[in-house]
């Protein structure tokens, strides 16, 4: 044990009272020791068991009264999630669980935050683990050579029992872990190399930090990725992401009601009420829109009884799609990211097809209004230019950009390809609110592109940063040419529908 705690005085000296003042939740847990491989009831206070409707999925940690920290991969393709708090023995499906109301995923790292629907599971034995929100804590991570890992991993032998396990893990070189070191920069393993087979993702990598003479806290530094038998484990370094964790919790730490925009409200009254279309310096149609690439934007899988299509969110309650691709009996919309990660589906309240839409796919555009708003941290509705002068300027300055997900090294990635518009004579029969793009080799290599409602965007520079604005959506293809609906030229109709149907 002397070796294990040898680094603590240095960290305590460096962190001191500053760390206490920058804890995510001041009620977080005291540091604990490990007896054999039994974690003790103290560790159960912050451990979270995560399941869906049918089976256990992964571990996690309670880090705030309403939020559980886990891996993003744990939430993939899960329509419903539930959390068991305070479990010391192996969690069972018959236990009492708290439902998850929202899931917030980091854009680039394997980190997920689950917002709990209520705090009914809290009692004297349930409290958060400590997270230091000062980003400078990262420089104190490197000297740490040993950690603790807690989980309900399957038993290696019958003597372990069905209880929460705690084990000492020692830092290893990242090349000893078979994983992407940029995503999982901490590699660690047990000294006797008897890691528990099938150990779940989402479990915490922690250590005890002595803050002052009388106080030692248990601080989480990492999140476990998937593990293999007798192999070192890879962990996400959360000290590099504490800004995102704290900002997400601060923003969404509210009751489950429609989120309000934190930016100045410049909405214009409409028919005696306020419109949800909000302006940001008169540039964007909806102020709380996304960033500089398609990975920033919230897509939608639109389902009916016999077919499905895709669209993209333009506000937190409205999805834009081509009218020709809509199922006849649209039932629900599942928010999704570009890599096809699906989130909990939302029922459709109403559908608005453009009044001049025709069967030959002129004015091929529709809006879907959902019964409740969708808020997924880090993934936003796509940006749309609000003013005609900005639209005309963007339209007259190629190139434009198309996007498609593609499999590379067993990971979903997104490829971009710049395109220029064909002149009118190259697209027979199109109208002024349509445009064409030739199916060049660069496009055909994107095997997942070209379906109805796939988009083309325009990259812009505004306020010192890059943005991506929606320009058009694929309506149909003919003779190696894609025909798009020019969405920007329908902005007035889109704003009118949203403003009139709050």
mmCIF file of N, CA, C and O in Angstrom, residues 139-179:
data_model
loop_
_atom_site.group_PDB
_atom_site.id
_atom_site.type_symbol
_atom_site.label_atom_id
_atom_site.label_comp_id
_atom_site.label_asym_id
_atom_site.label_seq_id
_atom_site.Cartn_x
_atom_site.Cartn_y
_atom_site.Cartn_z
ATOM 1 N N UNK A 139 -2.497 17.961 -15.799
ATOM 2 C CA UNK A 139 -1.051 17.815 -15.667
ATOM 3 C C UNK A 139 -0.664 17.009 -14.432
ATOM 4 O O UNK A 139 0.477 16.570 -14.294
ATOM 5 N N UNK A 140 -1.604 16.816 -13.502
ATOM 6 C CA UNK A 140 -1.330 15.993 -12.329
ATOM 7 C C UNK A 140 -1.611 14.514 -12.582
ATOM 8 O O UNK A 140 -1.332 13.673 -11.739
ATOM 9 N N UNK A 141 -2.196 14.222 -13.762
ATOM 10 C CA UNK A 141 -2.543 12.839 -14.068
ATOM 11 C C UNK A 141 -1.321 12.004 -14.425
ATOM 12 O O UNK A 141 -1.222 10.835 -14.060
ATOM 13 N N UNK A 142 -0.376 12.593 -15.157
ATOM 14 C CA UNK A 142 0.763 11.840 -15.673
ATOM 15 C C UNK A 142 1.599 11.174 -14.578
ATOM 16 O O UNK A 142 2.022 10.021 -14.743
ATOM 17 N N UNK A 143 1.872 11.819 -13.434
ATOM 18 C CA UNK A 143 2.686 11.154 -12.415
ATOM 19 C C UNK A 143 2.005 9.959 -11.744
ATOM 20 O O UNK A 143 2.665 9.172 -11.064
ATOM 21 N N UNK A 144 0.697 9.840 -11.890
ATOM 22 C CA UNK A 144 -0.017 8.763 -11.204
ATOM 23 C C UNK A 144 0.316 7.433 -11.877
ATOM 24 O O UNK A 144 0.089 7.260 -13.071
ATOM 25 N N UNK A 145 0.839 6.490 -11.110
ATOM 26 C CA UNK A 145 1.250 5.197 -11.672
ATOM 27 C C UNK A 145 0.286 4.071 -11.338
ATOM 28 O O UNK A 145 0.387 2.987 -11.909
ATOM 29 N N UNK A 146 -0.611 4.272 -10.378
ATOM 30 C CA UNK A 146 -1.565 3.216 -10.043
ATOM 31 C C UNK A 146 -2.932 3.822 -9.744
ATOM 32 O O UNK A 146 -3.037 4.951 -9.261
ATOM 33 N N UNK A 147 -3.964 3.044 -10.052
ATOM 34 C CA UNK A 147 -5.349 3.516 -9.948
ATOM 35 C C UNK A 147 -6.212 2.416 -9.329
ATOM 36 O O UNK A 147 -5.755 1.296 -9.106
ATOM 37 N N UNK A 148 -7.463 2.769 -9.105
ATOM 38 C CA UNK A 148 -8.472 1.765 -8.732
ATOM 39 C C UNK A 148 -9.505 1.694 -9.853
ATOM 40 O O UNK A 148 -9.820 2.706 -10.491
ATOM 41 N N UNK A 149 -10.039 0.499 -10.066
ATOM 42 C CA UNK A 149 -11.119 0.288 -11.036
ATOM 43 C C UNK A 149 -12.209 -0.510 -10.331
ATOM 44 O O UNK A 149 -11.933 -1.526 -9.695
ATOM 45 N N UNK A 150 -13.452 -0.028 -10.433
ATOM 46 C CA UNK A 150 -14.593 -0.689 -9.799
ATOM 47 C C UNK A 150 -15.543 -1.195 -10.878
ATOM 48 O O UNK A 150 -15.809 -0.503 -11.858
ATOM 49 N N UNK A 151 -16.072 -2.405 -10.670
ATOM 50 C CA UNK A 151 -17.096 -2.902 -11.600
ATOM 51 C C UNK A 151 -17.787 -4.137 -11.046
ATOM 52 O O UNK A 151 -17.375 -4.703 -10.044
ATOM 53 N N UNK A 152 -18.859 -4.522 -11.732
ATOM 54 C CA UNK A 152 -19.547 -5.779 -11.445
ATOM 55 C C UNK A 152 -19.158 -6.796 -12.516
ATOM 56 O O UNK A 152 -19.982 -7.426 -13.136
ATOM 57 N N UNK A 153 -17.851 -6.909 -12.756
ATOM 58 C CA UNK A 153 -17.386 -7.795 -13.814
ATOM 59 C C UNK A 153 -17.751 -9.241 -13.491
ATOM 60 O O UNK A 153 -17.851 -9.622 -12.325
ATOM 61 N N UNK A 154 -17.958 -10.074 -14.528
ATOM 62 C CA UNK A 154 -18.210 -11.503 -14.287
ATOM 63 C C UNK A 154 -17.095 -12.106 -13.445
ATOM 64 O O UNK A 154 -15.924 -11.737 -13.564
ATOM 65 N N UNK A 155 -17.445 -13.039 -12.592
ATOM 66 C CA UNK A 155 -16.490 -13.619 -11.648
ATOM 67 C C UNK A 155 -15.404 -14.423 -12.354
ATOM 68 O O UNK A 155 -15.684 -15.184 -13.274
ATOM 69 N N UNK A 156 -14.156 -14.252 -11.908
ATOM 70 C CA UNK A 156 -13.063 -15.086 -12.404
ATOM 71 C C UNK A 156 -13.034 -16.425 -11.674
ATOM 72 O O UNK A 156 -12.568 -17.423 -12.201
ATOM 73 N N UNK A 157 -13.538 -16.434 -10.428
ATOM 74 C CA UNK A 157 -13.621 -17.690 -9.680
ATOM 75 C C UNK A 157 -14.753 -17.573 -8.670
ATOM 76 O O UNK A 157 -15.156 -16.468 -8.301
ATOM 77 N N UNK A 158 -15.286 -18.711 -8.226
ATOM 78 C CA UNK A 158 -16.473 -18.679 -7.357
ATOM 79 C C UNK A 158 -16.267 -17.937 -6.051
ATOM 80 O O UNK A 158 -17.227 -17.451 -5.461
ATOM 81 N N UNK A 159 -15.030 -17.820 -5.585
ATOM 82 C CA UNK A 159 -14.803 -17.185 -4.292
ATOM 83 C C UNK A 159 -15.028 -15.681 -4.314
ATOM 84 O O UNK A 159 -15.102 -15.042 -3.260
ATOM 85 N N UNK A 160 -15.112 -15.081 -5.501
ATOM 86 C CA UNK A 160 -15.271 -13.632 -5.578
ATOM 87 C C UNK A 160 -16.642 -13.176 -5.102
ATOM 88 O O UNK A 160 -16.803 -12.087 -4.590
ATOM 89 N N UNK A 161 -17.664 -13.996 -5.318
ATOM 90 C CA UNK A 161 -18.996 -13.602 -4.906
ATOM 91 C C UNK A 161 -19.619 -12.611 -5.872
ATOM 92 O O UNK A 161 -18.959 -12.048 -6.738
ATOM 93 N N UNK A 162 -20.917 -12.376 -5.714
ATOM 94 C CA UNK A 162 -21.650 -11.489 -6.618
ATOM 95 C C UNK A 162 -21.697 -10.075 -6.048
ATOM 96 O O UNK A 162 -22.763 -9.516 -5.812
ATOM 97 N N UNK A 163 -20.532 -9.475 -5.849
ATOM 98 C CA UNK A 163 -20.469 -8.154 -5.244
ATOM 99 C C UNK A 163 -19.598 -7.220 -6.086
ATOM 100 O O UNK A 163 -18.830 -7.653 -6.943
ATOM 101 N N UNK A 164 -19.720 -5.952 -5.786
ATOM 102 C CA UNK A 164 -18.927 -4.949 -6.485
ATOM 103 C C UNK A 164 -17.442 -5.212 -6.243
ATOM 104 O O UNK A 164 -16.999 -5.366 -5.115
ATOM 105 N N UNK A 165 -16.684 -5.263 -7.321
ATOM 106 C CA UNK A 165 -15.262 -5.556 -7.238
ATOM 107 C C UNK A 165 -14.443 -4.270 -7.293
ATOM 108 O O UNK A 165 -14.843 -3.307 -7.937
ATOM 109 N N UNK A 166 -13.299 -4.273 -6.643
ATOM 110 C CA UNK A 166 -12.361 -3.168 -6.723
ATOM 111 C C UNK A 166 -10.963 -3.724 -6.893
ATOM 112 O O UNK A 166 -10.545 -4.617 -6.144
ATOM 113 N N UNK A 167 -10.243 -3.238 -7.875
ATOM 114 C CA UNK A 167 -8.915 -3.769 -8.161
ATOM 115 C C UNK A 167 -7.929 -2.647 -8.435
ATOM 116 O O UNK A 167 -8.301 -1.582 -8.954
ATOM 117 N N UNK A 168 -6.667 -2.894 -8.087
ATOM 118 C CA UNK A 168 -5.593 -1.943 -8.362
ATOM 119 C C UNK A 168 -5.097 -2.177 -9.784
ATOM 120 O O UNK A 168 -4.769 -3.305 -10.152
ATOM 121 N N UNK A 169 -5.060 -1.125 -10.574
ATOM 122 C CA UNK A 169 -4.539 -1.170 -11.942
ATOM 123 C C UNK A 169 -3.287 -0.282 -12.009
ATOM 124 O O UNK A 169 -3.253 0.788 -11.402
ATOM 125 N N UNK A 170 -2.290 -0.743 -12.760
ATOM 126 C CA UNK A 170 -1.036 -0.009 -12.885
ATOM 127 C C UNK A 170 -0.900 0.543 -14.299
ATOM 128 O O UNK A 170 -1.235 -0.137 -15.283
ATOM 129 N N UNK A 171 -0.399 1.758 -14.391
ATOM 130 C CA UNK A 171 -0.265 2.407 -15.689
ATOM 131 C C UNK A 171 0.735 1.645 -16.565
ATOM 132 O O UNK A 171 1.805 1.232 -16.116
ATOM 133 N N UNK A 172 0.364 1.520 -17.851
ATOM 134 C CA UNK A 172 1.210 0.865 -18.843
ATOM 135 C C UNK A 172 1.412 1.811 -20.015
ATOM 136 O O UNK A 172 0.724 2.835 -20.142
ATOM 137 N N UNK A 173 2.351 1.477 -20.887
ATOM 138 C CA UNK A 173 2.499 2.235 -22.123
ATOM 139 C C UNK A 173 1.266 2.036 -22.991
ATOM 140 O O UNK A 173 0.702 0.939 -23.043
ATOM 141 N N UNK A 174 0.856 3.081 -23.699
ATOM 142 C CA UNK A 174 -0.371 2.992 -24.501
ATOM 143 C C UNK A 174 -0.295 1.923 -25.577
ATOM 144 O O UNK A 174 -1.322 1.380 -25.992
ATOM 145 N N UNK A 175 0.916 1.597 -26.050
ATOM 146 C CA UNK A 175 1.016 0.573 -27.091
ATOM 147 C C UNK A 175 0.732 -0.828 -26.562
ATOM 148 O O UNK A 175 0.621 -1.782 -27.344
ATOM 149 N N UNK A 176 0.620 -0.979 -25.241
ATOM 150 C CA UNK A 176 0.272 -2.272 -24.677
ATOM 151 C C UNK A 176 -1.237 -2.513 -24.695
ATOM 152 O O UNK A 176 -1.696 -3.621 -24.412
ATOM 153 N N UNK A 177 -2.005 -1.471 -25.003
ATOM 154 C CA UNK A 177 -3.452 -1.606 -25.150
ATOM 155 C C UNK A 177 -3.784 -1.592 -26.629
ATOM 156 O O UNK A 177 -3.301 -0.739 -27.381
ATOM 157 N N UNK A 178 -4.616 -2.516 -27.056
ATOM 158 C CA UNK A 178 -4.976 -2.616 -28.464
ATOM 159 C C UNK A 178 -6.121 -1.657 -28.762
ATOM 160 O O UNK A 178 -7.272 -2.053 -28.939
ATOM 161 N N UNK A 179 -5.795 -0.344 -28.789
ATOM 162 C CA UNK A 179 -6.832 0.661 -29.013
ATOM 163 C C UNK A 179 -6.202 1.927 -29.545
ATOM 164 O O UNK A 179 -4.983 2.088 -29.546
#
